[in-house]
Coordinates of C-alpha atoms in Angstrom, one line a residue:
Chain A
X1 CA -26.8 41.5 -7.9
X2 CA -28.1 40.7 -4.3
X3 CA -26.4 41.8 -1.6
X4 CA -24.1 39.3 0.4
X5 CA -26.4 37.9 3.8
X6 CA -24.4 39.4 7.1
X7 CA -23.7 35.8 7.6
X8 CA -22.0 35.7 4.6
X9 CA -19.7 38.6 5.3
X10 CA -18.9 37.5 8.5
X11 CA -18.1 33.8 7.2
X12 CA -15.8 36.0 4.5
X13 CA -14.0 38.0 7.3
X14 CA -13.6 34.6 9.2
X15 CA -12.0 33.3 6.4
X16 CA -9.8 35.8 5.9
X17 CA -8.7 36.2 9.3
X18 CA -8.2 32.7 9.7
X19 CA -7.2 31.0 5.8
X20 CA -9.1 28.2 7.6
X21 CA -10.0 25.0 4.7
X22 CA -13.0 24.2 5.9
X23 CA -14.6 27.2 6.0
X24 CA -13.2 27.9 2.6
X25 CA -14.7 25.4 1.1
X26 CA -18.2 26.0 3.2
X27 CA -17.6 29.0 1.1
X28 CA -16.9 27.3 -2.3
X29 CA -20.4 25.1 -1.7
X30 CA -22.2 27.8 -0.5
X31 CA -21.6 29.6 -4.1
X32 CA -21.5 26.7 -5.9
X33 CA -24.9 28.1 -8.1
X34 CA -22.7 30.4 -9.7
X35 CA -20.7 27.7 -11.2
X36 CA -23.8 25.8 -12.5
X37 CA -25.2 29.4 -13.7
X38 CA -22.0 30.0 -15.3
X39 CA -21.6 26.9 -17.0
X40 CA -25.3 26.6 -18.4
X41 CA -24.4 29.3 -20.6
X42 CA -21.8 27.7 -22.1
X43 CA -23.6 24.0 -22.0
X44 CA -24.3 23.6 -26.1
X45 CA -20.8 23.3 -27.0
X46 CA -20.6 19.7 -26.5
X47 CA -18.9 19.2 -23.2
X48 CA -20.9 17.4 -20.2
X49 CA -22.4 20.3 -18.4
X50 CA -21.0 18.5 -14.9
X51 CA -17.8 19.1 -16.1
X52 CA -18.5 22.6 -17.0
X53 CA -19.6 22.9 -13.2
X54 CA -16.6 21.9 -12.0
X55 CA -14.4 24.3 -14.4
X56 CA -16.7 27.0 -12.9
X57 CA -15.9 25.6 -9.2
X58 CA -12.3 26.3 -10.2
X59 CA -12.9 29.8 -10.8
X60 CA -15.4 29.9 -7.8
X61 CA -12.6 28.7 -5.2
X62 CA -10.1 31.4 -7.3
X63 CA -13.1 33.9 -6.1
X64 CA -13.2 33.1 -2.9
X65 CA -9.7 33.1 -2.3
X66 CA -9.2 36.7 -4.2
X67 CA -13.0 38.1 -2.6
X68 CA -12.3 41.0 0.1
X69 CA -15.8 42.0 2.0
X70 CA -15.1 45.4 2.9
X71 CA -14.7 46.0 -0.9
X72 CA -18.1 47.1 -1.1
X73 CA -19.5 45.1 -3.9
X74 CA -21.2 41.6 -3.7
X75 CA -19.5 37.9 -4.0
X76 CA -21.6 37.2 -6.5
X77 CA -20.3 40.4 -8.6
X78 CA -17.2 40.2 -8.0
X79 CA -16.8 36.1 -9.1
X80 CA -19.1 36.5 -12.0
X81 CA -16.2 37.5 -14.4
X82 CA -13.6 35.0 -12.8
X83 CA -15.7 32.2 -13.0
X84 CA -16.6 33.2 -17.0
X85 CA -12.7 33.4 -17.2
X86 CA -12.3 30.6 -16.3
X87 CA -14.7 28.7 -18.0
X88 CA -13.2 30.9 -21.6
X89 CA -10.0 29.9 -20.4
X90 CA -11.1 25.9 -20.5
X91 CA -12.8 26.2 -24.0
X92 CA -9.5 28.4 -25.8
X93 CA -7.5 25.2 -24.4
X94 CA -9.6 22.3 -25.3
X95 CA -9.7 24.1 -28.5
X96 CA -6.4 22.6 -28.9
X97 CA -7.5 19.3 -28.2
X98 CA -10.3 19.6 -31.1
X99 CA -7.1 20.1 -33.3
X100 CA -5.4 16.8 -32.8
X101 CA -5.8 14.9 -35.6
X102 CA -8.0 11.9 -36.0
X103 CA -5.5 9.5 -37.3
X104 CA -4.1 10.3 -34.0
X105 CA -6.4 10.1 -31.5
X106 CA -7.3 6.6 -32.8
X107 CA -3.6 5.7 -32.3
X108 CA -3.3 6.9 -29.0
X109 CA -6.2 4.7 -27.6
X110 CA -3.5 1.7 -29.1
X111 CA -1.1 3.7 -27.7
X112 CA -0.9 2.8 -24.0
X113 CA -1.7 -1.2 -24.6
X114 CA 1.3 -0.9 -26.9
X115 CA 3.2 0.6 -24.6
X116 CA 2.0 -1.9 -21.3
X117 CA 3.1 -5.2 -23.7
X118 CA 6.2 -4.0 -24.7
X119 CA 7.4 -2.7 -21.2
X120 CA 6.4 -6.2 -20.4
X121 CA 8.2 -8.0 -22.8
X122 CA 11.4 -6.0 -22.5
X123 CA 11.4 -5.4 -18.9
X124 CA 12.0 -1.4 -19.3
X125 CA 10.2 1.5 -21.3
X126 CA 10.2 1.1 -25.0
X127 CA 11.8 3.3 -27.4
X128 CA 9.8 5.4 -30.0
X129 CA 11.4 3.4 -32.5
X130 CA 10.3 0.4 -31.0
X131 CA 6.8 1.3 -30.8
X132 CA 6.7 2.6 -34.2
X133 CA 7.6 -1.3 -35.3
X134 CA 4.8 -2.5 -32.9
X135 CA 2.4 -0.2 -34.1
X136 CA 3.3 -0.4 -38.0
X137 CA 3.1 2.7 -38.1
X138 CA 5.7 5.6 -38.5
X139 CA 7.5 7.5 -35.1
X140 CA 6.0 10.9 -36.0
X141 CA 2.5 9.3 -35.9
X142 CA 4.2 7.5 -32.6
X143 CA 4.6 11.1 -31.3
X144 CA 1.5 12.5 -32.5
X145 CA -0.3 9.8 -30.8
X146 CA 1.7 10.4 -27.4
X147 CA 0.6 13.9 -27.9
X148 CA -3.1 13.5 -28.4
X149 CA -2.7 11.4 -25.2
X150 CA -2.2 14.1 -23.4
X151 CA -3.2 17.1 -25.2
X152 CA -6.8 17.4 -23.9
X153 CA -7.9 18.6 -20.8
X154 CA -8.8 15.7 -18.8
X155 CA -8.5 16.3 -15.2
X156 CA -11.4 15.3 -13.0
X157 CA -11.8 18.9 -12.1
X158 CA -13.0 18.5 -8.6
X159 CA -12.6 21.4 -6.7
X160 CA -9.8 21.6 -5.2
X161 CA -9.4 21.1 -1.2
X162 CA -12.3 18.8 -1.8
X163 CA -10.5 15.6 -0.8
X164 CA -13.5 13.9 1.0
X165 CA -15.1 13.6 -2.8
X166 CA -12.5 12.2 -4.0
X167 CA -10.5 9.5 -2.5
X168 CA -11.1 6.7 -4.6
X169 CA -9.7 7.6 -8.7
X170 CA -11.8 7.0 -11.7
X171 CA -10.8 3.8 -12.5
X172 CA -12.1 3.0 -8.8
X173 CA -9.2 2.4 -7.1
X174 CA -8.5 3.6 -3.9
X175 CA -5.2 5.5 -4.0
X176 CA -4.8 7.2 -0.6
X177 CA -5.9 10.3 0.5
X178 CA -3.1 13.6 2.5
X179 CA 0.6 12.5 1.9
X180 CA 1.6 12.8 5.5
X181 CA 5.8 12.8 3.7
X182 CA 5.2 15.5 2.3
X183 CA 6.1 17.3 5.5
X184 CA 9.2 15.7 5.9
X185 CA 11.8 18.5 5.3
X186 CA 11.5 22.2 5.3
X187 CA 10.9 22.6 0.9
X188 CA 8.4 20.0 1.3
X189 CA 6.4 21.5 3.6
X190 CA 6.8 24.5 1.3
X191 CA 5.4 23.0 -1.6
X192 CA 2.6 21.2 0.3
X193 CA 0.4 24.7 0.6
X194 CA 0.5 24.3 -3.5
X195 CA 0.2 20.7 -3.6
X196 CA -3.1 20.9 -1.6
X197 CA -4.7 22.6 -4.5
X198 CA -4.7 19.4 -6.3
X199 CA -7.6 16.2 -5.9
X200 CA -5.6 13.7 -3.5
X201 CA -5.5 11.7 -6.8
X202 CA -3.2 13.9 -8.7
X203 CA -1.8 15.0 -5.6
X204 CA -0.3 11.2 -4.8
X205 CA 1.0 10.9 -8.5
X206 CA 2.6 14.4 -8.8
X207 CA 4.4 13.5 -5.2
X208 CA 5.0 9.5 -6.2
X209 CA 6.8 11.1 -9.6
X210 CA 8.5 14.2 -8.6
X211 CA 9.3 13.8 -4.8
X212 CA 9.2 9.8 -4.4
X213 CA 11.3 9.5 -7.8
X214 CA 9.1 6.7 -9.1
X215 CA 9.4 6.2 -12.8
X216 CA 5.2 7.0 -14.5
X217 CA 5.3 2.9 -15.2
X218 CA 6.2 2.6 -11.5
X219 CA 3.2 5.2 -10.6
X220 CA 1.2 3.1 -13.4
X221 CA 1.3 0.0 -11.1
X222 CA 0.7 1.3 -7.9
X223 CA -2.2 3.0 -8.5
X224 CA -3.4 1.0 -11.0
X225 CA -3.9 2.8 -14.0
X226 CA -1.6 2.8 -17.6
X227 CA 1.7 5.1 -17.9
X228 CA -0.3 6.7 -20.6
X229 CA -2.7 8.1 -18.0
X230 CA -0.6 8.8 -15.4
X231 CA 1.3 10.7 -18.3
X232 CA -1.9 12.9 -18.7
X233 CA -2.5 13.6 -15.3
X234 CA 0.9 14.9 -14.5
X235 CA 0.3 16.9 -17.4
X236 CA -3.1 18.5 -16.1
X237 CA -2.2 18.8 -12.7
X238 CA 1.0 21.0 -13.6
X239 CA -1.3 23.0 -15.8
X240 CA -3.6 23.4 -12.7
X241 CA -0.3 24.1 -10.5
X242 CA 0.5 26.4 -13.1
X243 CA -2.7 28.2 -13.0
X244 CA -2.9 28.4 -9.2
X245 CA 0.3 30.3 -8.7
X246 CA 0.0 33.9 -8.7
X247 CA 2.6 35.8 -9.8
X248 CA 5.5 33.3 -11.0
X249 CA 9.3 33.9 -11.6
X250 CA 11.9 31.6 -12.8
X251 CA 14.7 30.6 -9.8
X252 CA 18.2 31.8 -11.0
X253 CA 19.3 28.3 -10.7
X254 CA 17.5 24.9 -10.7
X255 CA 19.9 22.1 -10.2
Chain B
X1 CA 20.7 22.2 -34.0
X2 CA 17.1 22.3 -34.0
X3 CA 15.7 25.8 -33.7
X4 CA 12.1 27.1 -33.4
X5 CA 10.6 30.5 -32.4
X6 CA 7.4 31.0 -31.6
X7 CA 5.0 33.8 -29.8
X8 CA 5.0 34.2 -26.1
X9 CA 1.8 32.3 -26.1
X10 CA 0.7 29.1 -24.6
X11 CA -1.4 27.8 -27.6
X12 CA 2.2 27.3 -29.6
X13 CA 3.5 25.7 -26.4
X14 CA 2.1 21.8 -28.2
X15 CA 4.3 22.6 -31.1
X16 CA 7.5 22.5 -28.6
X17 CA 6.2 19.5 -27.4
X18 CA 5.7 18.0 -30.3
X19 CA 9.1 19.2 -31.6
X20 CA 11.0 17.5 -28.8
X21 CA 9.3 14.5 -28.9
X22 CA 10.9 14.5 -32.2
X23 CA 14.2 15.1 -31.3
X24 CA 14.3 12.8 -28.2
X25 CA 13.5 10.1 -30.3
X26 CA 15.5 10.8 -32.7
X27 CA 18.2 10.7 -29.6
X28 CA 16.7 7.0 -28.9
X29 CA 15.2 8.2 -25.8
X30 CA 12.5 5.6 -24.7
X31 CA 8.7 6.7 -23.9
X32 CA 9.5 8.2 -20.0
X33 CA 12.3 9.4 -21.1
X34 CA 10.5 11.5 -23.8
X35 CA 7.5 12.4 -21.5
X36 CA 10.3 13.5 -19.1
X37 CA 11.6 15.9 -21.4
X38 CA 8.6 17.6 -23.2
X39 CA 7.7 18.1 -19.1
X40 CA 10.8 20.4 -18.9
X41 CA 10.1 22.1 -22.0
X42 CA 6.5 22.5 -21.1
X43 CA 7.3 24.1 -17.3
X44 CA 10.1 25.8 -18.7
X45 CA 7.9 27.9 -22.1
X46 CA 4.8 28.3 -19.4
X47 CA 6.9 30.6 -17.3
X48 CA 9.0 32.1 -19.6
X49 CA 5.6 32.9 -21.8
X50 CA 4.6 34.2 -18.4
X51 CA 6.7 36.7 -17.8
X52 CA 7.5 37.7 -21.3
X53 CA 6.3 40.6 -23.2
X54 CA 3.7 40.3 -25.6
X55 CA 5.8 40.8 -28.9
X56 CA 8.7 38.8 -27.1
X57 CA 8.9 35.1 -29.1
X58 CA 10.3 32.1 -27.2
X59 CA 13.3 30.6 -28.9
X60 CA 14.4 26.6 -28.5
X61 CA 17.1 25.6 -29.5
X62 CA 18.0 21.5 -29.2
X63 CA 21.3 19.6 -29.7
X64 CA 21.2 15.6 -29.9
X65 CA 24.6 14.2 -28.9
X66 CA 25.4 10.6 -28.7
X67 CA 22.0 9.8 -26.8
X68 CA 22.1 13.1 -25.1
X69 CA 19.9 16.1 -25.9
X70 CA 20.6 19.7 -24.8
X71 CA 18.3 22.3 -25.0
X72 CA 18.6 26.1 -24.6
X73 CA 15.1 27.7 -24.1
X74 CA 15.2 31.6 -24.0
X75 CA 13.2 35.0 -23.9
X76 CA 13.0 38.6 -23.4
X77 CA 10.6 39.4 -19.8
X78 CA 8.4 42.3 -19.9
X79 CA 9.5 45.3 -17.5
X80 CA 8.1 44.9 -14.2
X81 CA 7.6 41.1 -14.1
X82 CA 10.3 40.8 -11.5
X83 CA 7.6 39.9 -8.6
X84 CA 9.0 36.9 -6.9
X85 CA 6.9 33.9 -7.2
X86 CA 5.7 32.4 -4.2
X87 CA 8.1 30.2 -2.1
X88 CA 6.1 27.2 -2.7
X89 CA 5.5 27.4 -6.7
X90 CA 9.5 28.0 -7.5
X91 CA 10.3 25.3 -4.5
X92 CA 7.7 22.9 -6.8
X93 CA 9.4 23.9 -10.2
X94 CA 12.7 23.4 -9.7
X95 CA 11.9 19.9 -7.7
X96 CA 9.8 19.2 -10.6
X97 CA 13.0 20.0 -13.6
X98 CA 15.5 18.8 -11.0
X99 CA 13.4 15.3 -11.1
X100 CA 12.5 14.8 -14.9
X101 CA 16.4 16.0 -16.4
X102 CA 19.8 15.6 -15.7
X103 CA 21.2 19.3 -15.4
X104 CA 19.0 22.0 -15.5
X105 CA 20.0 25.7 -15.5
X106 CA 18.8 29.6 -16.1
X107 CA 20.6 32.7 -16.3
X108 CA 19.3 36.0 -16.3
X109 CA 21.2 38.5 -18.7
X110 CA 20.5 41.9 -19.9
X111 CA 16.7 41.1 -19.9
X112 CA 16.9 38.1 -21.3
X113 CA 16.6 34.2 -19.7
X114 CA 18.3 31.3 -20.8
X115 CA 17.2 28.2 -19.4
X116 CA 19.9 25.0 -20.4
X117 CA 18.7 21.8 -19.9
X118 CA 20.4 18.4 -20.6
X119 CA 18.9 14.8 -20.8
X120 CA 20.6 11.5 -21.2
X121 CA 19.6 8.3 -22.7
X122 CA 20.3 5.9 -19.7
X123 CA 19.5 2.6 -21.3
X124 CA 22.9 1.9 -22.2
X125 CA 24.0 2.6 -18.5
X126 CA 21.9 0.1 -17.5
X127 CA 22.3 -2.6 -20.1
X128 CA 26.1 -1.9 -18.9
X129 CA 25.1 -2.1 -15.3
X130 CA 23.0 -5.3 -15.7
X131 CA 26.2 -7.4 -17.6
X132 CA 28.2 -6.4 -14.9
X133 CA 25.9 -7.6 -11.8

C-alpha cells in the first residue's frame, strides 16, 4: 500500500491532538475511495452499491478514529480490514432480513396504514388484538409483520458527523438539524458525544423518544413519517449506538 | 412463565423479540407498548451477549400478570469484560430502558447478571383517567 502524503500525517496528528469534527471528517472524505473500493467487491449481492459505500464510510470514520500515524503502517492498511468488517458485518445482519418470511413482509407494508387508521379511529395506539381483527389475519402474523418492519437494516447510512448532507429526511421533510436541549443538564451533555454519531435525522427521533418522552405516534407526526418507520429507525440507530461504543458494561442499576 | 435460552449471539437476538411480542400481546399491550418492550429486551440481550462468554447462553424469562409483564433476562460475563463503558453509552442506556419500561433493574452476582424489567398496560389507567376528567 502507498505510503500516507506528509500532509496526510500531519492532518492525522492534527486530529489527534485536537478530536476536531471537521477535520475528521476532511479525513473521512479524503478516504472515502476505500469505501467505494471496498464495497465494489461486494457489489453482486444485490444491494445498491451506494449503499454499500456508505456501510464502508462507517468503517472508514471507525478507521479514522482508531488510526494512530506514528504506528508505522499506512491509513490505507490499517482501514482496509475494518472497512471489509464492516461491510461482513452488514451482509451477516441483513442476512436476517432475507429470512423474514414473505407472508410477512407483505403484511408489514399493510401494517403501518393499519396502524395510522386505527390510532385515528380510537384516539390511542391499537392493541395486537385489534389489529389482528383489522387485518383478518391472526396476532402471530400481527407480530411477524411488526417484526419484518423492523428487521432489516434500513438506516440511511450517511456517515456519521455528516449533518450538512443530511438535514432534510427521506421522505423530504425538513426535520431540524443539532438539538441545542441536548445540552441542558450534565447526562445530556454526556450522551450528546454519542448522539453525534447519528444523521441529525435519527438523532432528533432517538432525542424526541427517549429524552423528550414523546410517544413514536407523537414522533410520527412531527416529523412526518408513519410510527412504523419511526419504529425502524429507533431500532437502527440503537444498533448504530450500539456499534459505536467501545467497550460496553451494564450500570448496576437503571431506574 | 415463559422461558427461552439461547447462545450469546446477536443473530438469536430476533427470536427474543419475536418472543415478547408474543407475550406482550398476549398481556393486551397495544402496538408502542409492544415496540417499547422488545426495545428493552433488545438493549438488554446486545450487552449481555456482549460481555458474555462464548459458551455462555442468555436466558429470558417473562411473567404476564394482570396486564403487566415482567421479565428477568440473565447471563454468565466472560473474565475480564469488567472494562467500564464509556460515560456516555451507559448514561444513553439507562435513559433509553428508564424511558421505554416502568422499573428496570440489574444485579451483578457471582458472575452472573440479572436484569428485571417490568412493563404495564396503561390503557386502563387512562380510560379510568378520561371518565373521571
Amino acid at each position: 500500500m502507498a505510503a500516507d502524503s506528509p500532509e496526510t500525517i500531519e492532518r492525522f496528528r492534527e486530529w489527534r491532538r485536537t478530536g476536531d469534527r471537521t477535520l475528521r471528517n476532511t479525513l473521512i472524505e479524503d478516504h472515502r475511495w476505500i469505501a467505494i473500493h471496498c464495497a465494489r467487491r461486494f457489489a453482486k449481492r444485490g444491494q445498491p452499491l451506494e449503499d454499500l459505500i456508505q456501510v464502508g464510510q462507517l468503517g472508514v470514520l471507525k478507521a479514522v478514529e482508531r488510526f494512530d500515524p506514528e504506528m508505522g503502517v499506512s491509513f490505507t492498511t490499517f482501514a482496509m480490514p475494518t472497512v471489509l468488517g464492516e461491510l461482513r458485518r452488514h451482509f451477516r445482519d441483513a442476512t436476517w432480513a432475507v429470512r423474514v418470511p414473505r407472508r410477512a413482509k407483505d403484511l408489514h407494508l399493510e401494517l403501518s396504514s393499519s396502524i395510522e387508521q386505527l390510532s385515528q379511529k380510537l384516539r390511542r395506539a391499537p392493541t395486537i388484538d385489534e389489529l389482528a381483527v383489522a387485518m383478518h389475519v391472526s396476532t402471530n402474523e400481527v407480530l411477524e409483520a411488526m417484526e419484518a418492519a423492523t428487521a432489516y437494516r434500513a438506516a440511511p447510512l450517511t456517515p456519521p458527523g455528516d449533518d450538512d448532507d443530511d438535514e432534510h429526511g427521506e421522505d423530504g421533510v425538513t426535520i431540524g438539524g443539532a438539538d441545542p436541549e441536548l445540552g441542558r443538564t450534565d447526562d445530556r451533555l454526556a450522551v450528546r458525544t454519542l448522539l453525534d454519531h447519528l444523521p441529525p435525522r435519527e438523532r432528533r427521533i432517538v432525542y424526541l423518544r427517549f429524552f423528550e418522552e414523546l410517544t413514536q405516534s407523537e414522533i410520527a407526526d412531527a416529523v412526518g413519517m408513519s410510527q412504523v418507520h419511526v419504529s425502524r429507525l429507533l431500532r437502527s440507530s440503537l444498533e448504530r449506538l450500539r456499534q459505536m461504543a467501545d467497550a460496553p458494561l451494564l450500570p448496576e442499576t437503571v431506574a | 412463565m415463559v422461558w427461552l435460552a439461547f447462545p450469546a449471539d446477536t443473530r438469536w437476538v430476533r427470536l427474543a423479540r419475536l418472543l415478547t411480542s408474543g407475550v406482550a400481546a398476549q398481556a393486551g399491550f397495544d402496538v408502542e407498548e409492544v415496540e417499547d418492550l422488545k426495545i428493552a429486551v433488545d438493549e438488554i440481550c446486545a450487552t449481555l451477549i456482549e460481555r458474555s462468554g462464548a459458551d455462555e447462553p442468555v436466558r429470558l424469562a417473562f411473567r404476564p400478570v394482570d396486564g403487566t409483564v415482567e421479565v428477568v433476562i440473565e447471563s454468565a460475563i466472560a473474565t475480564g469484560s469488567a472494562e467500564s463503558w464509556t460515560e456516555e453509552r451507559m448514561k444513553l442506556s439507562e435513559q433509553i430502558l428508564s424511558v421505554v419500561v416502568d422499573e428496570c433493574h440489574s444485579e451483578v452476582v457471582d458472575g452472573l447478571v440479572r436484569y428485571r424489567l417490568v412493563k404495564a398496560h396503561l390503557a386502563e389507567v387512562a380510560e379510568g383517567e378520561d371518565d373521571g376528567g
